[in-house]
mmCIF file of C-alpha atoms in Angstrom:
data_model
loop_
_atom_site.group_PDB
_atom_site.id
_atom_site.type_symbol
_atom_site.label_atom_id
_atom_site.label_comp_id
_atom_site.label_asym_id
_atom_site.label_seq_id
_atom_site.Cartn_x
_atom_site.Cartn_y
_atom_site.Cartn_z
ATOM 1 C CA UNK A 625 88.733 175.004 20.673
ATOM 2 C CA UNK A 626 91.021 178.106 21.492
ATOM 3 C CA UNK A 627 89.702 180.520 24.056
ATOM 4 C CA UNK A 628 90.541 184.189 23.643
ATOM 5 C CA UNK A 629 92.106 184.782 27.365
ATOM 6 C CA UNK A 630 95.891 184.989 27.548
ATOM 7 C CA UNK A 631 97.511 181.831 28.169
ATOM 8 C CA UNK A 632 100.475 183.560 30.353
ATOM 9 C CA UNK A 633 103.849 182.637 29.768
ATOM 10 C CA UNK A 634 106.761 180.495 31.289
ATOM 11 C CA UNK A 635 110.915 180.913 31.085
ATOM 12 C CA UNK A 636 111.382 176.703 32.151
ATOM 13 C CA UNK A 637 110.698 175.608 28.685
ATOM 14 C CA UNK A 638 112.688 177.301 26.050
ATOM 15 C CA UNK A 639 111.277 175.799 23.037
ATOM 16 C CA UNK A 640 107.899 176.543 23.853
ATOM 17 C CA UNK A 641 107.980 179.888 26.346
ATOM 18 C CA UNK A 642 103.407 179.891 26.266
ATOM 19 C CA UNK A 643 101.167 179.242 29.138
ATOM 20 C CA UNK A 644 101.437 178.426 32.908
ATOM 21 C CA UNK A 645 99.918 174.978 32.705
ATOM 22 C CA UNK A 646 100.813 172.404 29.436
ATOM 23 C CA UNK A 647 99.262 169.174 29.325
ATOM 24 C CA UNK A 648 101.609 166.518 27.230
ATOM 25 C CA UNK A 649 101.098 163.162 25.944
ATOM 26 C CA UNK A 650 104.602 162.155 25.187
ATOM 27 C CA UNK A 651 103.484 158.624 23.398
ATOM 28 C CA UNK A 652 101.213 160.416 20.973
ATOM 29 C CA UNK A 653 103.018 163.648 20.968
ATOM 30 C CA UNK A 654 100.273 165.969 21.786
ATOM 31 C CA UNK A 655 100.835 169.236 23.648
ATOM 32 C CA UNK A 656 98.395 171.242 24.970
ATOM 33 C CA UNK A 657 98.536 175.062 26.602
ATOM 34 C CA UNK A 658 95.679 174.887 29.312
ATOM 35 C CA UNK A 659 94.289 178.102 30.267
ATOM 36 C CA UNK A 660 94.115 178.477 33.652
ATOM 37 C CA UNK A 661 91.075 180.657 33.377
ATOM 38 C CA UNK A 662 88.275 179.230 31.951
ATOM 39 C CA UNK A 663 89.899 175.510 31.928
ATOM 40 C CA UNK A 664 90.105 175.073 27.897
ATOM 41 C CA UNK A 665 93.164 172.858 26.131
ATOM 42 C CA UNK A 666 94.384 174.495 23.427
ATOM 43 C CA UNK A 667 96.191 172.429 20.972
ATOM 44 C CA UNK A 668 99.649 173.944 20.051
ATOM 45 C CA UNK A 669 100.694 173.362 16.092
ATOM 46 C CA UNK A 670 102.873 169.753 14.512
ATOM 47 C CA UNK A 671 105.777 172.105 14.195
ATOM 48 C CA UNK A 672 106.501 173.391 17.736
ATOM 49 C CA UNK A 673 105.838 169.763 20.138
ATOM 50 C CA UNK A 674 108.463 168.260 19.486
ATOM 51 C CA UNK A 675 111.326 169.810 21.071
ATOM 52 C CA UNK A 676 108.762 170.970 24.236
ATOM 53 C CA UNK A 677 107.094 167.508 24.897
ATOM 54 C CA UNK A 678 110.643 166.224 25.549
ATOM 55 C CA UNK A 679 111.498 169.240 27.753
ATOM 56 C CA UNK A 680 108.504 168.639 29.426
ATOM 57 C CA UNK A 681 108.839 164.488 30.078
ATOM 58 C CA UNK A 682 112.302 165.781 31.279
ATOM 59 C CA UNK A 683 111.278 168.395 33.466
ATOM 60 C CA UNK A 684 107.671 166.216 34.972
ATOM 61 C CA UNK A 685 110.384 163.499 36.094
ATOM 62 C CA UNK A 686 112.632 166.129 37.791
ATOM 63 C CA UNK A 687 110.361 167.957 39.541
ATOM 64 C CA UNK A 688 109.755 166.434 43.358
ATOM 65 C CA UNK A 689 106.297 167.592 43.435
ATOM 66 C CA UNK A 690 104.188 165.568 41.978
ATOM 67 C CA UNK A 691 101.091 163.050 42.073
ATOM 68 C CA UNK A 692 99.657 160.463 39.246
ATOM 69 C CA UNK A 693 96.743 158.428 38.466
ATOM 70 C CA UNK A 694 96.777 155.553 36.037
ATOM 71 C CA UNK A 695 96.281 158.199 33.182
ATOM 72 C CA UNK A 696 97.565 161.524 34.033
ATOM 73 C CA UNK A 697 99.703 163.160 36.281
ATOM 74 C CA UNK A 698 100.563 166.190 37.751
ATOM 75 C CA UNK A 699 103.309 168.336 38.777
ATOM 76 C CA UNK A 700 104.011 172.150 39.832
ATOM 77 C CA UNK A 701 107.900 173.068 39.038
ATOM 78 C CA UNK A 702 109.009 175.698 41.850
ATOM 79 C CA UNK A 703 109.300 178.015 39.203
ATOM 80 C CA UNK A 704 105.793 177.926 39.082
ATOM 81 C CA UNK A 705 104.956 176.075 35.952
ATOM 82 C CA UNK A 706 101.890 172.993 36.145
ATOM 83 C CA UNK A 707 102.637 169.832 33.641
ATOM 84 C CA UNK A 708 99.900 167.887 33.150
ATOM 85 C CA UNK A 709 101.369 164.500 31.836
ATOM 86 C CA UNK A 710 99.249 161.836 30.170
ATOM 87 C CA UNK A 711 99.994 158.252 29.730
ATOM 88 C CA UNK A 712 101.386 155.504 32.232
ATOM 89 C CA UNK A 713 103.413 157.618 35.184
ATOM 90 C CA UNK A 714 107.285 157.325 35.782
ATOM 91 C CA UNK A 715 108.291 155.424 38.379
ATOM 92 C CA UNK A 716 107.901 157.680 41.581
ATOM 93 C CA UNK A 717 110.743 159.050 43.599
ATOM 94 C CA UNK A 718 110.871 160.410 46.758
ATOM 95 C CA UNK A 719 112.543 164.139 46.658
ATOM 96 C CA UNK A 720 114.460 163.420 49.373
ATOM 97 C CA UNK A 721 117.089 166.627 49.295
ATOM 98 C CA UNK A 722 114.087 169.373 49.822
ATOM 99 C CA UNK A 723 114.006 167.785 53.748
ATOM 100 C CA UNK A 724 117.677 167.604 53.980
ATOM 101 C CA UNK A 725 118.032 171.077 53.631
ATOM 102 C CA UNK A 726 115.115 171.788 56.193
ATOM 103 C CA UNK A 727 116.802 169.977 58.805
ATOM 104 C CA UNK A 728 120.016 171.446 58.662
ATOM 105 C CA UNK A 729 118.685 174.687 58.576
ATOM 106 C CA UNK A 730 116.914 173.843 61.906
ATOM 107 C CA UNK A 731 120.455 172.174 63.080
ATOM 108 C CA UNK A 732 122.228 175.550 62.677
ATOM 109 C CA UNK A 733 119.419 177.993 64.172
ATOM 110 C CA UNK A 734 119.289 174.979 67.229
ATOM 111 C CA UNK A 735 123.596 175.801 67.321
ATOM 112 C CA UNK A 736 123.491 179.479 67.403
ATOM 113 C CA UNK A 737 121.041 179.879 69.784
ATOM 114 C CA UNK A 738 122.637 176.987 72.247
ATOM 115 C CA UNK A 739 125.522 179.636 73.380
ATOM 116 C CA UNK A 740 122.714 182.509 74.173
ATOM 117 C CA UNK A 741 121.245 180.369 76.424
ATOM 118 C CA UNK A 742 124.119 178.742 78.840
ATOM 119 C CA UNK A 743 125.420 182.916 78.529
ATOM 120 C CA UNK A 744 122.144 183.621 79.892
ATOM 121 C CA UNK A 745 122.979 181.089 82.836
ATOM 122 C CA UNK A 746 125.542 182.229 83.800
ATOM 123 C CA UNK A 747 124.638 185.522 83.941
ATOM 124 C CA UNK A 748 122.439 184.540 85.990
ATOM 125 C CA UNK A 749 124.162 182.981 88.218
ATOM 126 C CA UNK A 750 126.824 185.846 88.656
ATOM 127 C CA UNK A 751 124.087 188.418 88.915
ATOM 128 C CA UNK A 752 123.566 191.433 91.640
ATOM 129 C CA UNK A 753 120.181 190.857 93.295
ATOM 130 C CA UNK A 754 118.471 193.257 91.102
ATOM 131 C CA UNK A 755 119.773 191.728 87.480
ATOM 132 C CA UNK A 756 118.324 188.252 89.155
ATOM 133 C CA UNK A 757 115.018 189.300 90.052
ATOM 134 C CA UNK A 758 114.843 190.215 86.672
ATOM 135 C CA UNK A 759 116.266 187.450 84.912
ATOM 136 C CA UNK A 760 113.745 185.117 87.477
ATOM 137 C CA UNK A 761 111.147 187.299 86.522
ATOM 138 C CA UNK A 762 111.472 186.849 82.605
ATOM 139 C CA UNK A 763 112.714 182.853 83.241
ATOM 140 C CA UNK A 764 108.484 182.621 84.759
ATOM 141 C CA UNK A 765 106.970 184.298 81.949
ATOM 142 C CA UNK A 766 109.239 182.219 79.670
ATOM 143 C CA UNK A 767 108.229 178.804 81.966
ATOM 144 C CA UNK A 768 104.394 180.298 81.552
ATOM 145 C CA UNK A 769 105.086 180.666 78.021
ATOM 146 C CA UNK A 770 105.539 176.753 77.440
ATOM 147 C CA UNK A 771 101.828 176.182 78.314
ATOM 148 C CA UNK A 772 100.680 178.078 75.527
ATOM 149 C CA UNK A 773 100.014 176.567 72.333
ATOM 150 C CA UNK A 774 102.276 175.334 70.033
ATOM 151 C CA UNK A 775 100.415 173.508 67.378
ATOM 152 C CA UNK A 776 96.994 173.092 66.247
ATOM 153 C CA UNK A 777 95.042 171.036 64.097
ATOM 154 C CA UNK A 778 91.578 170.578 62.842
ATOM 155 C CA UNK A 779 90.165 166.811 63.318
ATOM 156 C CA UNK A 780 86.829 165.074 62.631
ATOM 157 C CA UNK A 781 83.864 164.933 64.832
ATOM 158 C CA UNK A 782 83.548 161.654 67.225
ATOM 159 C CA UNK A 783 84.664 161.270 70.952
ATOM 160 C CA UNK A 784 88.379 161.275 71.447
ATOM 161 C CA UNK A 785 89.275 160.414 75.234
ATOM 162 C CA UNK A 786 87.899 162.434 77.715
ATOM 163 C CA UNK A 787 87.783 165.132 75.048
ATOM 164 C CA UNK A 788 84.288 166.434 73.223
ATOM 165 C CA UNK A 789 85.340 166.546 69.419
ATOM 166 C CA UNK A 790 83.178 168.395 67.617
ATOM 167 C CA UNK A 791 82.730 168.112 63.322
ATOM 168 C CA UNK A 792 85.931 170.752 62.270
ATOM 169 C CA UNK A 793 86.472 171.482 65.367
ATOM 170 C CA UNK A 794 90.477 172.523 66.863
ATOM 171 C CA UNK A 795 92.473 170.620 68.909
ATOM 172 C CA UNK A 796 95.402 172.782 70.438
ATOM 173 C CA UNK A 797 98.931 171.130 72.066
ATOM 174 C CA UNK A 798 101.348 173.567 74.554
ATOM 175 C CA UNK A 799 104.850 172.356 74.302
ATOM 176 C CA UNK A 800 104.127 170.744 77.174
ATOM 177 C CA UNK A 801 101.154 168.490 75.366
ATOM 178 C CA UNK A 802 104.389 168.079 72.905
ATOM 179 C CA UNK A 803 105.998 166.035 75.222
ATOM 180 C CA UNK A 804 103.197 163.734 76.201
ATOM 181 C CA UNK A 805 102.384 162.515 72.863
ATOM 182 C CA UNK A 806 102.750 159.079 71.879
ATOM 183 C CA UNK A 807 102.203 156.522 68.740
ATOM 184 C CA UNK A 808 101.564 153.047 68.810
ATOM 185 C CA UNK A 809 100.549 150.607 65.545
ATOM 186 C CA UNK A 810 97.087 150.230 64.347
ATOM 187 C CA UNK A 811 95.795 147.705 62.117
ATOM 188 C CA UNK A 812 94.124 150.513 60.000
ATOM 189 C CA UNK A 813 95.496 153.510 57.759
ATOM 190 C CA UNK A 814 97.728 154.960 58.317
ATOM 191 C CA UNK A 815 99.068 152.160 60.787
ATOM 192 C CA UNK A 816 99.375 154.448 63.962
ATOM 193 C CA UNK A 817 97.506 155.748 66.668
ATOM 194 C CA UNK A 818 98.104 158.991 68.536
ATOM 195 C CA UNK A 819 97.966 159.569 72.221
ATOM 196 C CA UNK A 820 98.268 162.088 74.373
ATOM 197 C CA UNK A 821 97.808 163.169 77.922
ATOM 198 C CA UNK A 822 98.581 166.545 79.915
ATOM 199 C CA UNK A 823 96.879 169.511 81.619
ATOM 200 C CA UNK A 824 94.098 166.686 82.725
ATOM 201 C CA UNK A 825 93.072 165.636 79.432
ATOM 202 C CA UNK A 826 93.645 163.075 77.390
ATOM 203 C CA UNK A 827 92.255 162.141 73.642
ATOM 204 C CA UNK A 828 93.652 159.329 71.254
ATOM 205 C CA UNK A 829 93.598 160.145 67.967
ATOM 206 C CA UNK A 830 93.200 157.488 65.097
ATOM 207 C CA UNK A 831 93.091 157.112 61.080
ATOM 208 C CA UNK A 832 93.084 160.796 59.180
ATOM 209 C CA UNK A 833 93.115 162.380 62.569
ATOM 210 C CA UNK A 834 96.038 160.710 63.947
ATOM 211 C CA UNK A 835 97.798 161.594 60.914
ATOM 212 C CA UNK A 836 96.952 165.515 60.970
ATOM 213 C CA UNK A 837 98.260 165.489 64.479
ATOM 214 C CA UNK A 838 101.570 163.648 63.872
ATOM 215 C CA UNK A 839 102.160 165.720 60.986
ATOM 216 C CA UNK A 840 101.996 168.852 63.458
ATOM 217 C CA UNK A 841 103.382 167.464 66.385
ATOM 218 C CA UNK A 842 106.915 165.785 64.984
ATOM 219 C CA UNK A 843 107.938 169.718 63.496
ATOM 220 C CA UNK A 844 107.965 170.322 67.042
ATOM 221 C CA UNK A 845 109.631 167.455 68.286
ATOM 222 C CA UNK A 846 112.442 167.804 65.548
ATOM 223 C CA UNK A 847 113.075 171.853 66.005
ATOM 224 C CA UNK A 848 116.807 171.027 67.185
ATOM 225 C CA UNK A 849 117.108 169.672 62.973
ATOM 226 C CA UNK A 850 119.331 166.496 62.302
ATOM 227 C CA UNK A 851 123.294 165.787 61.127
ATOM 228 C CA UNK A 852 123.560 164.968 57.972
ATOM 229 C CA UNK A 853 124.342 161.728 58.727
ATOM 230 C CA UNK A 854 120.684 161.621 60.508
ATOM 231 C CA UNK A 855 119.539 162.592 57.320
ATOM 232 C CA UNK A 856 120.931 159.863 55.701
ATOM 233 C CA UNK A 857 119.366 157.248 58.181
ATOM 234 C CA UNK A 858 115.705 158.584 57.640
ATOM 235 C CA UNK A 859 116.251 158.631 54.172
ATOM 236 C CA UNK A 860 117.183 155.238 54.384
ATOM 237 C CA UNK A 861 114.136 154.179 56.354
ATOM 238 C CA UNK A 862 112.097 155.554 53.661
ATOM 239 C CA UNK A 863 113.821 153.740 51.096
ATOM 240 C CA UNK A 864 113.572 150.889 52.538
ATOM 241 C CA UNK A 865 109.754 150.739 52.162
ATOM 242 C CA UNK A 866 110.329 152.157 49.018
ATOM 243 C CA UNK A 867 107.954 154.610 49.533
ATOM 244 C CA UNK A 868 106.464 157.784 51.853
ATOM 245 C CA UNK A 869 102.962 156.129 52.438
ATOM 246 C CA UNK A 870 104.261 152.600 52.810
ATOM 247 C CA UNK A 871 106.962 153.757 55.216
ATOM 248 C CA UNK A 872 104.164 155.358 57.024
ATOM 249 C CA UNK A 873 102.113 152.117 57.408
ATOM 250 C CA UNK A 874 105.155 150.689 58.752
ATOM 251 C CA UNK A 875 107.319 152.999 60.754
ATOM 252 C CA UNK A 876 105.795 152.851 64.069
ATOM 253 C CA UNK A 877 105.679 149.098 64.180
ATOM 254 C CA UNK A 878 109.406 149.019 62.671
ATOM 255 C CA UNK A 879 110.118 151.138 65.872
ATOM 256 C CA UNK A 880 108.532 148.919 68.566
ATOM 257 C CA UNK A 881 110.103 145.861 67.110
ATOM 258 C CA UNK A 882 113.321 147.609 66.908
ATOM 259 C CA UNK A 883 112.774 149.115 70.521
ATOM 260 C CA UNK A 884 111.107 146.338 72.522
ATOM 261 C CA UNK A 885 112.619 147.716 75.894
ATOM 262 C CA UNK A 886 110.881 151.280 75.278
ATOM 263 C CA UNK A 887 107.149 149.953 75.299
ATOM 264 C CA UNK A 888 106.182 153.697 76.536
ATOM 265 C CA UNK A 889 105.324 154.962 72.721
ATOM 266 C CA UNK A 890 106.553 158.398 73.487
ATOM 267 C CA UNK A 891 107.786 160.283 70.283
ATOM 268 C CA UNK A 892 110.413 162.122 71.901
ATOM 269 C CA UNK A 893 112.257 158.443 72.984
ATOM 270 C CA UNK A 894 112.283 157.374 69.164
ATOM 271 C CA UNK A 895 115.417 157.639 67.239
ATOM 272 C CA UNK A 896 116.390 160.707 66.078
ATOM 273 C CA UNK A 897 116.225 159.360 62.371
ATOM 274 C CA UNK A 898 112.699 157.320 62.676
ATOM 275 C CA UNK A 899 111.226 161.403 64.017
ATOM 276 C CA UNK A 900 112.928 162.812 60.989
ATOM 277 C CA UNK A 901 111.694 160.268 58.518
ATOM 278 C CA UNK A 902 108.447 160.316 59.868
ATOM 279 C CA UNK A 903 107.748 164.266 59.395
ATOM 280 C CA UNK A 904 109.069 163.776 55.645
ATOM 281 C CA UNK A 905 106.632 160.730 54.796
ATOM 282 C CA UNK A 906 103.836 163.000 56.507
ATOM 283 C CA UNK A 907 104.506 165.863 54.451
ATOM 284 C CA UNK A 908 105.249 164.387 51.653
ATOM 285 C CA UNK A 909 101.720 162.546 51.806
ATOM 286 C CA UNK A 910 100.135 165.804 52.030
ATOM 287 C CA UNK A 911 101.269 167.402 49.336
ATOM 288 C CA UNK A 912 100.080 164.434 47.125
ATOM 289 C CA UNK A 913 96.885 164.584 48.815
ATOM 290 C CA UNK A 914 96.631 168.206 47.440
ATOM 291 C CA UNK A 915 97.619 167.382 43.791
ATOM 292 C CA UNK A 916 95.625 164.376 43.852
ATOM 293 C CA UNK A 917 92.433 166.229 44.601
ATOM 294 C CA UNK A 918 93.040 168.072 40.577
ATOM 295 C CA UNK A 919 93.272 164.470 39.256
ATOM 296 C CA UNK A 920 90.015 164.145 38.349
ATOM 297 C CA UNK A 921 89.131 166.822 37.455
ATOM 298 C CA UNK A 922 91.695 167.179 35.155
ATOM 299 C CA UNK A 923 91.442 163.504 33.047
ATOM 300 C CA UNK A 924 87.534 164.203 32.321
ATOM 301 C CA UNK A 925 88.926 167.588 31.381
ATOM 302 C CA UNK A 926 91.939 165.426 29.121
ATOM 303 C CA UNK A 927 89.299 162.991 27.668
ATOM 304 C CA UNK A 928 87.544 165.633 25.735
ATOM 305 C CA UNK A 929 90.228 167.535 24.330
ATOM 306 C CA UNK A 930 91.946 164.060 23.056
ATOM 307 C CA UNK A 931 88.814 163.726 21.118
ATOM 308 C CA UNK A 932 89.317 167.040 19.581
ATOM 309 C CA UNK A 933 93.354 166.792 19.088
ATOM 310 C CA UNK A 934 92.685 163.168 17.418
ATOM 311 C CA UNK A 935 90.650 164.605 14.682
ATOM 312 C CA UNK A 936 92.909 168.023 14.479
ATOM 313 C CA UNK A 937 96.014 165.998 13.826
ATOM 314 C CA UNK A 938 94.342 163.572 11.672
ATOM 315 C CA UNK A 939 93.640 166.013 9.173
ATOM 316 C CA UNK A 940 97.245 167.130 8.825
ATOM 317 C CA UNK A 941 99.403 163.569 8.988
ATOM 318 C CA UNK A 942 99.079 160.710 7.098
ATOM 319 C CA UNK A 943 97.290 157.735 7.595
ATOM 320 C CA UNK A 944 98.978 155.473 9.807
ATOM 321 C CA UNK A 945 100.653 157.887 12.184
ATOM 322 C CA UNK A 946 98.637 157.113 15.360
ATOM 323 C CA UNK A 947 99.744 153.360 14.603
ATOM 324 C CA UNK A 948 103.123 154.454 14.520
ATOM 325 C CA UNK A 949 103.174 156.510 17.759
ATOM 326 C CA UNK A 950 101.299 153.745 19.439
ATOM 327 C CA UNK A 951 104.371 151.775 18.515
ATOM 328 C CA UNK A 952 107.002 154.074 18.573
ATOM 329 C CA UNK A 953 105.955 156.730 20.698
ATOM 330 C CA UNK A 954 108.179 156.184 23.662
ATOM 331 C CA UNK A 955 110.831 156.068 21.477
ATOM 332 C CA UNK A 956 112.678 159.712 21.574
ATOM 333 C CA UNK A 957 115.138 158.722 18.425
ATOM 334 C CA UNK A 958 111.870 157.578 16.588
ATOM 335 C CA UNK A 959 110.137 160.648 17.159
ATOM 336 C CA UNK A 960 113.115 162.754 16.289
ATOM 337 C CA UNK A 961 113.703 161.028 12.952
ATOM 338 C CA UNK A 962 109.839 161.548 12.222
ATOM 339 C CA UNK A 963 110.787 165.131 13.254
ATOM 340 C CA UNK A 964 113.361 165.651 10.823
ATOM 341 C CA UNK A 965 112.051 163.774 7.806
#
């Protein structure tokens, strides 16, 4: 089935420059242009795969976002372009070097803005009465300021604390909420709980909740960034696990073994490494959480049009192929040879 709507175009893969979305099979050598309209795979011709299902495979396993089932996967390159891979995913990797730049980023905005402040001190402090009332007067609206919010998330609806939690509803932090929040292990997903207490409230937070909290919280508690040698360390603590999501079901444990003096929980007391790994693993988590909601979608969409591409290409090779790509398909000097006799 082709649909008439156009299929768009792309400039990552050079032997095949159609559509925003292709769907590959790289063991059976099937390519596919999806349209991202009305949801139709359109099977490309024998003669122009080759060359583009490798680019693909190449490009699926370089590109950091990404998210797989047992049968398909999928991943958005930043220049926009959505593979749709079918078959048994790569082994995962975590794209470490987006976060790396992130933090140093934040490490150089914390620097240049370090030498403003201690100016503005000592301005202060050498000030004519006039230039101080001033200065106190904007050093109050900037203390006032820290009440106000500085993150927000939505949670579920149940009892948190002292707090009414409504279904959907909002839970707002001030900087100073910031500093009061805490993490201890849990014996459930994602192996924290969240506390907090200021202003005269307090609410613990636990399972999806505690994790949509953390994941706004810690971008607050790391705004001064990280060395690169900080990097390095959370990146290491990830490894170790070997994984975002595993790390996460580990980290805040790893951290109370690791700092049995500190029995306080407060986030702002951990490690500077153990904060930077765990705002990675969070967003890395949700971003998988987003592809993985297509998933499904997407295989029942896969199942039918392998029905149709297994008859298509039946008609044009000889018997015997499928046996051979079963075989042979992973093979890129197999396929090429095919290819080129």
């Amino acid at each position: 089935m082709f649909c008439k709507r156009p299929l768009g175009s792309n400039e990552v893969v050079e032997s095949f420059p159609v559509g925003r979305r292709l769907a590959f099979d790289p063991a059976r050598g099937r390519l596919w242009v999806v349209c991202r309209k009305c949801r139709r795979w359109n099977l490309t011709p024998l003669e122009q795969r080759w060359e583009a299902v490798e680019a693909c495979e190449r490009l699926f396993r370089a590109t950091p976002l990404r998210a797989s089932t047992d049968q398909i996967g999928l991943a958005r390159h930043r220049e926009g372009l959505e593979l749709v891979r079918i078959g048994k995913p790569p082994r995962d990797e975590f794209a470490a070097w987006r976060y790396g730049d992130l933090f140093r980023r934040r490490l150089r905005q914390y620097a240049a803005l370090t030498p403003l402040s201690t100016g503005a001190g000592l301005l202060l402090a050498q000030a004519s009465p006039p230039v101080a009332v001033s200065l106190g007067v904007l050093a109050v609206f900037l203390a006032w300021s820290y009440r106000g919010t500085a993150a927000k998330t939505s949670i579920g609806g149940r009892e948190a604390g002292d707090v009414p939690m409504d279904p959907g509803s909002v839970v707002k932090f001030s900087r100073m909420d910031v500093e009061t929040i805490r993490m201890f292990p849990a014996d459930v997903a994602p192996g924290f709980v969240v506390d907090m207490i200021g202003r005269g409230r307090s609410a613990r937070f636990a399972g999806d909740d505690a994790r949509r909290v953390a994941s706004v919280i810690l971008p607050k508690l790391n705004q001064r960034g990280g060395t690169r040698r900080a990097v390095h360390a959370a990146l290491a603590e990830i490894e170790a696990r070997g994984h975002p999501e595993r790390y996460l079901a580990h980290a805040v444990p790893d951290n109370a073994r690791r700092n049995k003096r500190d029995v306080s929980g407060y986030v702002r007391n951990m490690p500077k490494p153990t904060r930077l790994a765990l705002e990675m693993a969070l967003h890395e988590e949700q971003e998988r959480r987003a592809l993985e909601g297509e998933l499904w979608v997407l295989e029942q969409a896969w199942r039918e049009a392998e029905e149709i591409a297994a008859i298509a290409d039946r008609l044009l090779l000889p018997a015997g192929t499928d046996a051979f790509f079963e075989k042979y398909g992973t093979d890129r000097g197999s396929r090429s040879r095919l290819h080129d006799g």
